[in-house]
Amino acid sequence: MKYIDEYRSARLAQSVVNEIRRIQTRPWVIMEVCGGQTHSIVKHGLDRLLPEGVELVHGPGCPVCVTPLENIDKAHAIAAQHGVIFCSFGDMLRVPGSSGDLFTLKSQGADIRVVYSPLDCLKIARANPEKQIVFFAIGFETTAPANAMLVFRAAQEGTKNVSVLVSHSLVPPAMSFILDSPLNRVQGFLGPGHVCTIMGYREYEPISEQYKVPIVITGFEPLDLLQGTLMTVRQLEAGTATVENQYSRILDREGNVPARKLVDRVFEVADRKWRGVGWIPNSGYKLRSEFGDHDAERLFHVGEIDTKESSVCVSGQILRGIKKPHDCPAFGTACTPLTPLGATMVSAEGACAAYYAYGRHLNQQKTAPAAQAQMGGAA
Amino acid sequence: MCLAIPGKVLEEFDRGGIRMAKVQFGGIVREASLDYTPEAAVGDFVLVHVGFAISIVNAEEAARTYQLLEEMDQLTELDAPVVDEITARKPQ
Ligand code: SF4
C-alpha cells in the first residue's frame, strides 16, 4: 500500500513539475515563508527538481532562528536566578546565547525544564508554590494560542507564580518588510500553512494587493509545495496577484476563530526585533496590560542587553531571500549546527541548518543562475 | 517548530474547565486541549501543536502527514517529559 502511494505521488509530482516547465516563460523567484516548508524542500530536493528558471528562496519562518540574541540572554538571566523554574520548548535549549546555551546553564544547576505544552507550567506552578515559574513564550501565530491560554488560565484561576517571557513574531509584517527592501528579489510567496490554520489568510490579501505579489497558502508535503509553486507560477505568468489557498483541506479564510479570539484577548501587536534582520514594525506580540502580573520582563527587571553577532554571517540576507547558505564563507566550515554562528544555523528549520543536514555543504552550488542574471551577476 | 502533528482522539476529559483529550501519535499517547476545536470528538484525527488541537483532519491525511513528519525528524516535541503531580515537583 505504502509503495503504491509513493509511486503515485512521485508520478504526480513529476506531472506538476512538467506543467510548471510547460507554462514558464521567464525566470521567477518565489519565497517559501515557513521553516517547515524549507526543511521539506531541501530534504526532498524540490528546489532542484524545478525548472532552472524557477528559484525557491528561503524565508524567515523559523521562530527559533529569529528569536533575538537579546531575548535568549534575558532568558538566561532569569533562569539563573534562585527560586526560578524556567520552562521552555525543547528547541530553545540548544540555541546559544552570548554565554552558552540553556542546557549548559541547566547542567550548572539552574532548574530549567522542557515542557510539551505551555499548560504544563500550570501544573509545575501549583506543585511549587514557593517558586516562580517562567515560560519562554516563543513562536509564530501557530504557537500563540497555546501560549495565550497559559496566561489566560493563570490569570483566571489566580495562579500568581506563573509568568511568560514573550518573544512572539508575526509573519505578514515580515513579508511586507522583505518586499520593501530595495534588494528584494521575491516575486511570489508560498504562504505558511500552519500559521494560517490559526490566522486564516485575510491578512495576506492587503499585502498581495499592495505589492502586486501572488501569495499561495501552501502545506509542507512535497506535493503541496510543488502545487503551491505551480499556482504561484501560473499567477506570475498571467500577471495576477491574489491570495490563493492550496491547503484548503486544512484551513479556510477565517482560520481557527476561537484560537484567534483568545490570542487577541491576551496579546497586542508590538514592534519586534528579528535575529539577523533587526526591528520590524508591528511584527510581534506583547501582553495586554491587564495581564501585566504575568509578564516576566516586568517581574524580573532584566534591563536592555547588548549583544554582538558574527561579522561573517549573512543570515539576515538569507532570511530575506537575498542570499543562500552557499554565499556565506563560513557555511559548513566555521559554522555548523554544532557551532552555529548565526540565526539560520541554530534550528533544523533554518535554511543553513537544512542545507547542512542534507549534505549540501559538501558540494559548492552558488545562488541559482537565474537569480544571478537578475541581480546583474552580483551574488 | 510550527508544524502540527496529527493524532487520534482516544478519550475526552475535563481538567479544571479545560476540555482535554488523550491523543494517540503513533505509539505515544499524550494529552491535548480541545478548547480550540470544540467540534472534535472521540475517534477524530486532530492536528496538535504544543498540546493544543488546532484543526480536524481525515484519517488518510493524518497517516500521510505523520509519516512525513517522522521522516523529517519533526516529532521530537512528543518526547518532552510528561508533567504530572509527582514530576512537577522535582527538577528534571
Ligand atoms: S552558515 Fe552560519 S554564519 Fe553563514 S549565514 Fe548561515 S548561519 Fe550565518
Coordinates of C-alpha atoms and ligand atoms in Angstrom, one line a residue:
Chain A
M1 CA 0.0 0.0 0.0
K2 CA 2.7 2.4 1.1
Y3 CA 4.7 1.7 -2.1
I4 CA 1.7 2.3 -4.3
D5 CA 1.1 5.6 -2.6
E6 CA 4.7 6.7 -3.0
Y7 CA 4.7 5.6 -6.6
R8 CA 1.6 7.6 -7.3
S9 CA 2.8 10.7 -5.6
A10 CA 6.2 10.5 -7.4
R11 CA 4.3 10.4 -10.7
L12 CA 2.0 13.2 -9.6
A13 CA 5.0 15.3 -8.5
Q14 CA 6.6 14.8 -11.9
S15 CA 3.5 15.9 -13.7
V16 CA 3.3 19.0 -11.6
V17 CA 6.9 19.8 -12.4
N18 CA 6.2 19.2 -16.1
E19 CA 3.3 21.6 -16.0
I20 CA 5.4 24.3 -14.4
R21 CA 8.0 23.8 -17.1
R22 CA 5.4 24.0 -19.8
I23 CA 3.9 27.3 -18.7
Q24 CA 7.0 29.1 -17.5
T25 CA 8.3 31.7 -20.0
R26 CA 10.8 33.7 -17.9
P27 CA 12.7 33.4 -14.6
W28 CA 10.8 33.8 -11.3
V29 CA 11.9 34.0 -7.7
I30 CA 9.4 32.5 -5.2
M31 CA 9.9 32.5 -1.4
E32 CA 8.6 29.8 0.9
V33 CA 7.9 31.6 4.1
C34 CA 7.8 28.8 6.7
G35 CA 10.8 26.9 8.0
G36 CA 9.0 23.6 7.9
Q37 CA 8.5 24.1 4.2
T38 CA 12.2 25.0 3.8
H39 CA 13.1 21.8 5.6
S40 CA 10.8 19.7 3.4
I41 CA 12.0 21.4 0.2
V42 CA 15.7 20.7 1.0
K43 CA 15.0 17.2 2.2
H44 CA 13.2 16.2 -0.9
G45 CA 15.4 18.3 -3.2
L46 CA 12.3 20.0 -4.6
D47 CA 14.2 23.2 -5.5
R48 CA 16.5 21.1 -7.7
L49 CA 13.5 19.3 -9.3
L50 CA 12.1 22.6 -10.6
P51 CA 13.0 24.1 -14.0
E52 CA 16.1 26.2 -13.7
G53 CA 14.2 29.5 -14.1
V54 CA 12.0 28.9 -11.1
E55 CA 14.0 29.6 -8.0
L56 CA 12.9 29.0 -4.4
V57 CA 14.4 31.2 -1.8
H58 CA 14.0 30.6 1.9
G59 CA 12.1 32.8 4.2
P60 CA 12.2 34.0 7.8
G61 CA 9.7 31.5 9.1
C62 CA 11.7 29.7 11.8
P63 CA 10.7 31.0 15.2
V64 CA 13.7 29.6 17.0
C65 CA 16.1 31.1 14.4
V66 CA 14.7 34.6 14.6
T67 CA 14.4 34.8 18.4
P68 CA 16.9 37.7 19.1
L69 CA 20.0 37.0 21.0
E70 CA 18.9 39.7 23.5
N71 CA 15.9 37.6 24.4
I72 CA 17.9 34.5 24.8
D73 CA 20.3 36.4 27.1
K74 CA 17.3 37.7 29.0
A75 CA 16.1 34.1 29.4
H76 CA 19.5 33.1 30.7
A77 CA 19.5 36.0 33.2
I78 CA 16.1 34.9 34.5
A79 CA 16.7 31.2 34.5
A80 CA 19.9 31.7 36.5
Q81 CA 18.1 33.3 39.4
H82 CA 17.3 31.4 42.6
G83 CA 13.8 30.4 43.2
V84 CA 13.0 30.3 39.4
I85 CA 11.9 27.3 37.4
F86 CA 12.4 28.2 33.8
C87 CA 10.3 26.3 31.3
S88 CA 10.8 26.2 27.5
F89 CA 10.1 24.1 24.4
G90 CA 13.0 21.8 23.8
D91 CA 14.2 23.6 20.6
M92 CA 15.3 26.6 22.5
L93 CA 17.6 24.8 24.9
R94 CA 20.4 24.3 22.4
V95 CA 20.3 27.8 21.0
P96 CA 23.5 29.6 22.1
G97 CA 23.2 33.0 23.8
S98 CA 26.1 35.3 24.4
S99 CA 27.4 32.9 27.1
G100 CA 26.5 29.3 26.2
D101 CA 23.0 27.7 25.9
L102 CA 20.3 26.9 28.4
F103 CA 21.4 23.2 28.5
T104 CA 24.8 24.4 29.9
L105 CA 23.0 26.6 32.4
K106 CA 20.9 23.6 33.5
S107 CA 24.0 21.4 33.9
Q108 CA 25.3 24.1 36.2
G109 CA 22.3 23.7 38.5
A110 CA 19.6 26.0 37.2
D111 CA 16.1 24.5 37.3
I112 CA 15.3 24.5 33.6
R113 CA 12.6 22.2 32.3
V114 CA 11.5 21.2 28.8
V115 CA 7.7 21.3 28.5
Y116 CA 5.5 19.7 25.9
S117 CA 2.6 22.2 26.4
P118 CA 2.6 25.6 27.9
L119 CA -0.2 24.3 30.2
D120 CA 2.4 22.0 31.9
C121 CA 3.6 25.2 33.5
L122 CA 0.4 25.5 35.5
K123 CA 0.9 22.1 37.0
I124 CA 4.5 22.9 37.8
A125 CA 3.4 26.2 39.4
R126 CA 0.8 24.5 41.6
A127 CA 3.2 21.9 42.8
N128 CA 5.9 24.5 43.6
P129 CA 4.0 27.5 45.2
E130 CA 7.2 28.9 46.7
K131 CA 8.9 29.2 43.2
Q132 CA 8.4 31.5 40.3
I133 CA 7.6 29.6 37.1
V134 CA 8.8 31.5 33.9
F135 CA 7.9 30.2 30.5
F136 CA 9.8 31.3 27.3
A137 CA 6.8 32.1 25.1
I138 CA 8.3 32.0 21.6
G139 CA 6.8 31.1 18.3
F140 CA 4.8 32.4 15.4
E141 CA 1.0 32.7 15.1
T142 CA 0.7 28.8 15.3
T143 CA 2.0 28.8 18.8
A144 CA 0.4 32.0 20.1
P145 CA -3.0 30.4 21.0
A146 CA -1.2 27.8 23.3
N147 CA 0.9 30.5 25.0
A148 CA -2.1 32.8 25.3
M149 CA -4.1 30.0 27.0
L150 CA -1.4 29.6 29.7
V151 CA -1.5 33.3 30.6
F152 CA -5.3 33.4 30.4
R153 CA -5.8 30.4 32.7
A154 CA -3.1 31.5 35.1
A155 CA -4.9 34.9 35.5
Q156 CA -8.3 33.3 35.6
E157 CA -7.5 30.7 38.3
G158 CA -5.2 33.1 40.2
T159 CA -2.0 31.1 39.8
K160 CA 0.2 34.0 40.6
N161 CA 3.6 32.4 40.3
V162 CA 3.5 31.9 36.6
S163 CA 4.9 34.5 34.1
V164 CA 5.9 34.5 30.5
L165 CA 8.9 35.9 28.6
V166 CA 7.1 36.9 25.4
S167 CA 9.1 36.6 22.2
H168 CA 6.5 36.1 19.5
S169 CA 6.8 37.0 15.9
L170 CA 4.2 37.6 13.2
V171 CA 4.6 36.5 9.6
P172 CA 2.7 39.2 7.5
P173 CA 4.8 42.2 8.7
A174 CA 8.0 40.3 7.9
M175 CA 6.7 39.7 4.3
S176 CA 6.0 43.4 3.9
F177 CA 9.4 44.1 5.2
I178 CA 11.1 41.8 2.7
L179 CA 9.1 43.4 -0.2
D180 CA 10.0 46.9 1.0
S181 CA 13.8 46.3 0.7
P182 CA 15.5 47.8 -2.4
L183 CA 17.4 44.5 -2.7
N184 CA 14.2 42.4 -2.7
R185 CA 14.1 39.6 -5.3
V186 CA 10.9 37.9 -4.2
Q187 CA 8.1 37.9 -6.8
G188 CA 5.7 35.5 -5.2
F189 CA 5.2 33.7 -1.9
L190 CA 4.3 30.2 -0.7
G191 CA 2.4 31.3 2.4
P192 CA 2.7 29.4 5.7
G193 CA 0.1 26.6 6.0
H194 CA 0.1 26.0 9.8
V195 CA 0.3 29.7 10.7
C196 CA -2.8 30.2 8.5
T197 CA -4.5 27.3 10.1
I198 CA -4.8 29.6 13.1
M199 CA -5.0 33.0 11.4
G200 CA -6.8 32.3 8.1
Y201 CA -5.5 34.3 5.2
R202 CA -7.4 37.5 5.3
E203 CA -4.4 39.5 6.5
Y204 CA -2.4 38.4 3.4
E205 CA -4.8 40.0 1.0
P206 CA -3.7 43.6 1.5
I207 CA -0.1 42.6 1.0
S208 CA -0.8 40.8 -2.2
E209 CA -2.8 43.8 -3.4
Q210 CA -0.4 46.5 -2.3
Y211 CA 2.8 44.9 -3.6
K212 CA 1.2 43.1 -6.6
V213 CA 2.6 39.7 -5.5
P214 CA 0.8 36.4 -5.6
I215 CA 0.6 34.6 -2.3
V216 CA -0.4 30.9 -2.3
I217 CA -1.0 29.5 1.2
T218 CA 0.7 26.1 1.0
G219 CA 1.1 22.9 3.0
F220 CA 4.5 21.3 3.6
E221 CA 4.3 17.9 1.9
P222 CA 6.3 17.6 -1.3
L223 CA 3.2 17.6 -3.5
D224 CA 1.7 20.6 -1.6
L225 CA 4.9 22.6 -2.2
L226 CA 5.0 21.7 -5.9
Q227 CA 1.3 22.5 -6.4
G228 CA 1.8 25.8 -4.5
T229 CA 4.7 26.6 -6.8
L230 CA 2.6 25.8 -9.9
M231 CA -0.2 28.0 -8.6
T232 CA 2.2 30.9 -8.0
V233 CA 3.9 30.5 -11.4
R234 CA 0.5 30.5 -13.1
Q235 CA -0.3 33.8 -11.4
L236 CA 3.1 35.3 -12.2
E237 CA 2.8 34.3 -15.9
A238 CA -0.7 35.6 -16.1
G239 CA 0.2 38.8 -14.3
T240 CA -2.3 38.4 -11.5
A241 CA -1.7 38.9 -7.8
T242 CA -4.2 37.4 -5.4
V243 CA -4.2 35.2 -2.3
E244 CA -5.0 31.5 -3.2
N245 CA -5.3 28.6 -0.8
Q246 CA -3.5 25.4 -1.8
Y247 CA -4.1 24.0 1.7
S248 CA -7.9 24.2 1.7
R249 CA -8.2 20.7 3.0
I250 CA -6.9 22.1 6.3
L251 CA -7.7 25.8 6.5
D252 CA -10.1 28.5 5.3
R253 CA -10.0 32.3 5.1
E254 CA -11.1 32.8 8.7
G255 CA -8.7 30.3 10.3
N256 CA -9.4 29.0 13.8
V257 CA -11.8 31.6 15.3
P258 CA -11.7 30.5 19.0
A259 CA -7.9 30.5 18.9
R260 CA -7.7 33.9 17.3
K261 CA -10.1 35.3 19.8
L262 CA -8.0 34.2 22.8
V263 CA -4.8 35.4 21.2
D264 CA -6.4 38.8 20.7
R265 CA -7.7 38.9 24.3
V266 CA -4.2 38.2 25.8
F267 CA -1.8 39.8 23.3
E268 CA -1.5 43.1 21.5
V269 CA 0.7 43.8 18.5
A270 CA 4.1 45.4 19.1
D271 CA 7.3 46.1 17.3
R272 CA 9.7 43.3 17.4
K273 CA 13.4 42.6 16.7
W274 CA 14.2 39.6 14.5
R275 CA 17.6 37.9 14.8
G276 CA 19.8 38.6 11.8
V277 CA 17.2 41.1 10.4
G278 CA 16.6 43.8 13.0
W279 CA 13.5 45.6 14.1
I280 CA 10.3 45.1 12.1
P281 CA 7.4 47.3 12.9
N282 CA 4.3 45.6 14.4
S283 CA 5.8 42.2 13.9
G284 CA 5.4 40.7 17.3
Y285 CA 3.1 40.5 20.4
K286 CA 3.3 41.8 23.9
L287 CA 1.0 41.0 26.8
R288 CA -2.0 43.3 27.2
S289 CA -1.6 45.4 30.4
E290 CA -4.3 43.6 32.3
F291 CA -2.0 40.5 32.2
G292 CA 1.0 42.5 33.4
D293 CA 1.2 40.4 36.6
H294 CA 2.3 37.5 34.4
D295 CA 4.9 39.5 32.4
A296 CA 8.3 38.1 33.2
E297 CA 10.1 41.2 31.8
R298 CA 8.2 43.4 34.3
L299 CA 8.7 41.0 37.2
F300 CA 12.4 40.4 36.7
H301 CA 13.6 43.8 35.6
V302 CA 16.1 42.5 33.1
G303 CA 17.5 45.6 31.5
E304 CA 18.4 46.1 27.9
I305 CA 21.2 43.7 26.9
D306 CA 23.7 44.5 24.2
T307 CA 24.8 41.6 22.0
K308 CA 27.1 41.1 19.1
E309 CA 26.6 38.8 16.2
S310 CA 29.3 37.3 14.0
S311 CA 30.5 39.7 11.3
V312 CA 30.8 37.0 8.5
C313 CA 27.2 35.8 9.0
V314 CA 24.8 36.7 6.2
S315 CA 21.8 35.1 7.8
G316 CA 19.9 38.4 7.7
Q317 CA 20.1 38.4 3.9
I318 CA 19.3 34.7 3.7
L319 CA 16.2 35.2 5.8
R320 CA 15.1 37.9 3.3
G321 CA 15.7 35.7 0.2
I322 CA 18.7 37.9 -1.0
K323 CA 21.4 35.2 -0.4
K324 CA 21.6 31.5 0.0
P325 CA 23.8 29.5 2.5
H326 CA 26.5 28.8 -0.1
D327 CA 27.0 32.6 -0.4
C328 CA 28.4 32.5 3.2
P329 CA 32.2 31.8 3.6
A330 CA 31.6 30.2 7.0
F331 CA 28.9 27.8 5.8
G332 CA 29.8 24.2 6.7
T333 CA 33.3 25.2 7.9
A334 CA 33.3 27.6 10.8
C335 CA 29.6 27.5 11.1
T336 CA 27.8 24.1 11.6
P337 CA 24.8 23.0 13.6
L338 CA 27.1 22.2 16.5
T339 CA 28.9 25.6 16.3
P340 CA 26.3 27.9 14.8
L341 CA 27.4 31.5 14.1
G342 CA 24.0 32.8 13.1
A343 CA 20.2 32.7 13.1
T344 CA 19.7 30.3 10.2
M345 CA 22.0 27.6 11.6
V346 CA 20.5 27.4 15.1
S347 CA 17.5 25.3 14.3
A348 CA 16.8 22.4 11.9
E349 CA 14.3 24.7 10.2
G350 CA 16.8 27.4 9.4
A351 CA 18.0 27.4 5.8
C352 CA 21.7 26.9 6.6
A353 CA 20.9 24.0 9.0
A354 CA 18.6 22.4 6.5
Y355 CA 21.3 22.7 3.7
Y356 CA 23.9 21.2 6.1
A357 CA 21.6 18.4 7.3
Y358 CA 21.1 17.2 3.8
G359 CA 24.8 17.4 2.8
R360 CA 24.7 20.5 0.7
H361 CA 27.8 21.9 2.3
L362 CA 29.7 19.1 0.5
N363 CA 29.0 20.5 -2.9
Q364 CA 29.5 24.0 -4.0
Q365 CA 26.4 25.5 -5.5
K366 CA 26.1 29.2 -5.5
T367 CA 22.9 31.1 -6.0
A368 CA 20.9 29.8 -9.0
P369 CA 21.9 31.2 -12.4
A370 CA 18.5 32.8 -13.0
A371 CA 19.0 34.8 -9.8
Q372 CA 22.5 35.9 -10.7
A373 CA 21.4 37.1 -14.0
Q374 CA 18.6 39.1 -12.4
M375 CA 21.0 40.6 -9.9
G376 CA 23.4 41.6 -12.6
G377 CA 25.8 38.9 -11.6
A378 CA 26.3 40.0 -8.0
A379 CA 25.8 37.2 -5.6
Chain B
M1 CA 8.6 24.1 15.3
C2 CA 5.4 25.4 13.6
L3 CA 4.4 22.1 12.3
A4 CA 1.4 20.5 14.0
I5 CA 1.3 16.7 14.4
P6 CA -1.7 14.6 13.6
G7 CA -3.1 12.2 16.2
K8 CA -6.3 10.3 17.1
V9 CA -8.6 11.4 19.9
L10 CA -8.9 8.4 22.2
E11 CA -10.9 9.8 25.1
E12 CA -12.1 13.2 26.4
F13 CA -12.0 14.5 29.9
D14 CA -12.3 17.8 31.8
R15 CA -9.4 19.4 33.8
G16 CA -10.5 22.4 35.7
G17 CA -12.7 23.6 33.0
I18 CA -10.3 22.9 30.1
R19 CA -11.6 20.3 27.7
M20 CA -8.8 17.8 27.4
A21 CA -8.2 14.6 25.4
K22 CA -5.9 11.7 25.3
V23 CA -4.4 11.7 21.8
Q24 CA -2.5 8.9 20.2
F25 CA 0.5 9.8 18.0
G26 CA 1.9 6.5 16.6
G27 CA 3.0 4.6 19.7
I28 CA 2.8 7.6 22.0
V29 CA -0.3 8.9 23.9
R30 CA -0.2 12.5 25.1
E31 CA -2.7 14.9 26.5
A32 CA -4.0 17.8 24.4
S33 CA -6.5 20.6 24.9
L34 CA -9.6 20.6 22.6
D35 CA -10.5 24.1 23.5
Y36 CA -9.7 25.4 20.0
T37 CA -11.5 22.5 18.2
P38 CA -14.8 22.4 20.1
E39 CA -16.3 20.1 17.4
A40 CA -13.7 17.4 17.8
A41 CA -14.9 14.1 19.2
V42 CA -13.5 10.7 20.2
G43 CA -12.3 8.9 17.1
D44 CA -11.5 12.1 15.2
F45 CA -8.0 12.9 14.0
V46 CA -6.7 16.3 15.0
L47 CA -3.6 18.4 14.2
V48 CA -1.9 19.1 17.5
H49 CA 0.6 21.8 18.2
V50 CA 2.3 22.1 21.6
G51 CA -0.6 20.4 23.4
F52 CA -3.4 22.1 21.6
A53 CA -5.6 20.6 18.8
I54 CA -5.9 23.3 16.1
S55 CA -7.7 21.6 13.3
I56 CA -9.5 18.3 12.4
V57 CA -8.1 16.2 9.6
N58 CA -9.2 13.0 7.9
A59 CA -7.6 9.6 8.7
E60 CA -5.8 9.4 5.4
E61 CA -4.3 12.8 5.7
A62 CA -3.3 12.1 9.3
A63 CA -1.4 8.9 8.4
R64 CA 0.4 10.6 5.5
T65 CA 1.4 13.7 7.4
Y66 CA 2.5 11.7 10.4
Q67 CA 4.8 9.5 8.2
L68 CA 6.3 12.6 6.6
L69 CA 6.9 14.3 9.9
E70 CA 8.6 11.1 11.1
E71 CA 10.9 11.1 8.1
M72 CA 11.7 14.8 8.6
D73 CA 12.6 14.1 12.3
Q74 CA 9.9 16.6 13.3
L75 CA 8.3 14.5 16.1
T76 CA 10.8 15.4 18.9
E77 CA 8.3 17.6 20.7
L78 CA 6.4 14.4 21.6
D79 CA 9.5 13.3 23.6
A80 CA 9.2 16.1 26.1
P81 CA 8.8 14.8 29.7
V82 CA 5.3 14.2 31.0
V83 CA 4.4 16.5 33.8
D84 CA 2.2 15.0 36.5
E85 CA 1.7 15.7 40.2
I86 CA 4.9 13.9 41.1
T87 CA 7.2 15.0 38.3
A88 CA 6.0 18.6 38.6
R89 CA 7.8 18.9 42.0
K90 CA 11.3 17.9 41.1
P91 CA 13.9 19.2 38.7
Q92 CA 14.3 17.2 35.5
Ligands
SF4_1 S1 26.3 29.5 7.5 FE1 26.3 30.3 9.6 S2 27.5 32.2 9.5 FE2 26.9 31.6 7.4 S3 25.0 32.7 7.0 FE3 24.4 30.6 7.8 S4 24.2 31.0 10.0 FE4 25.3 32.8 9.2

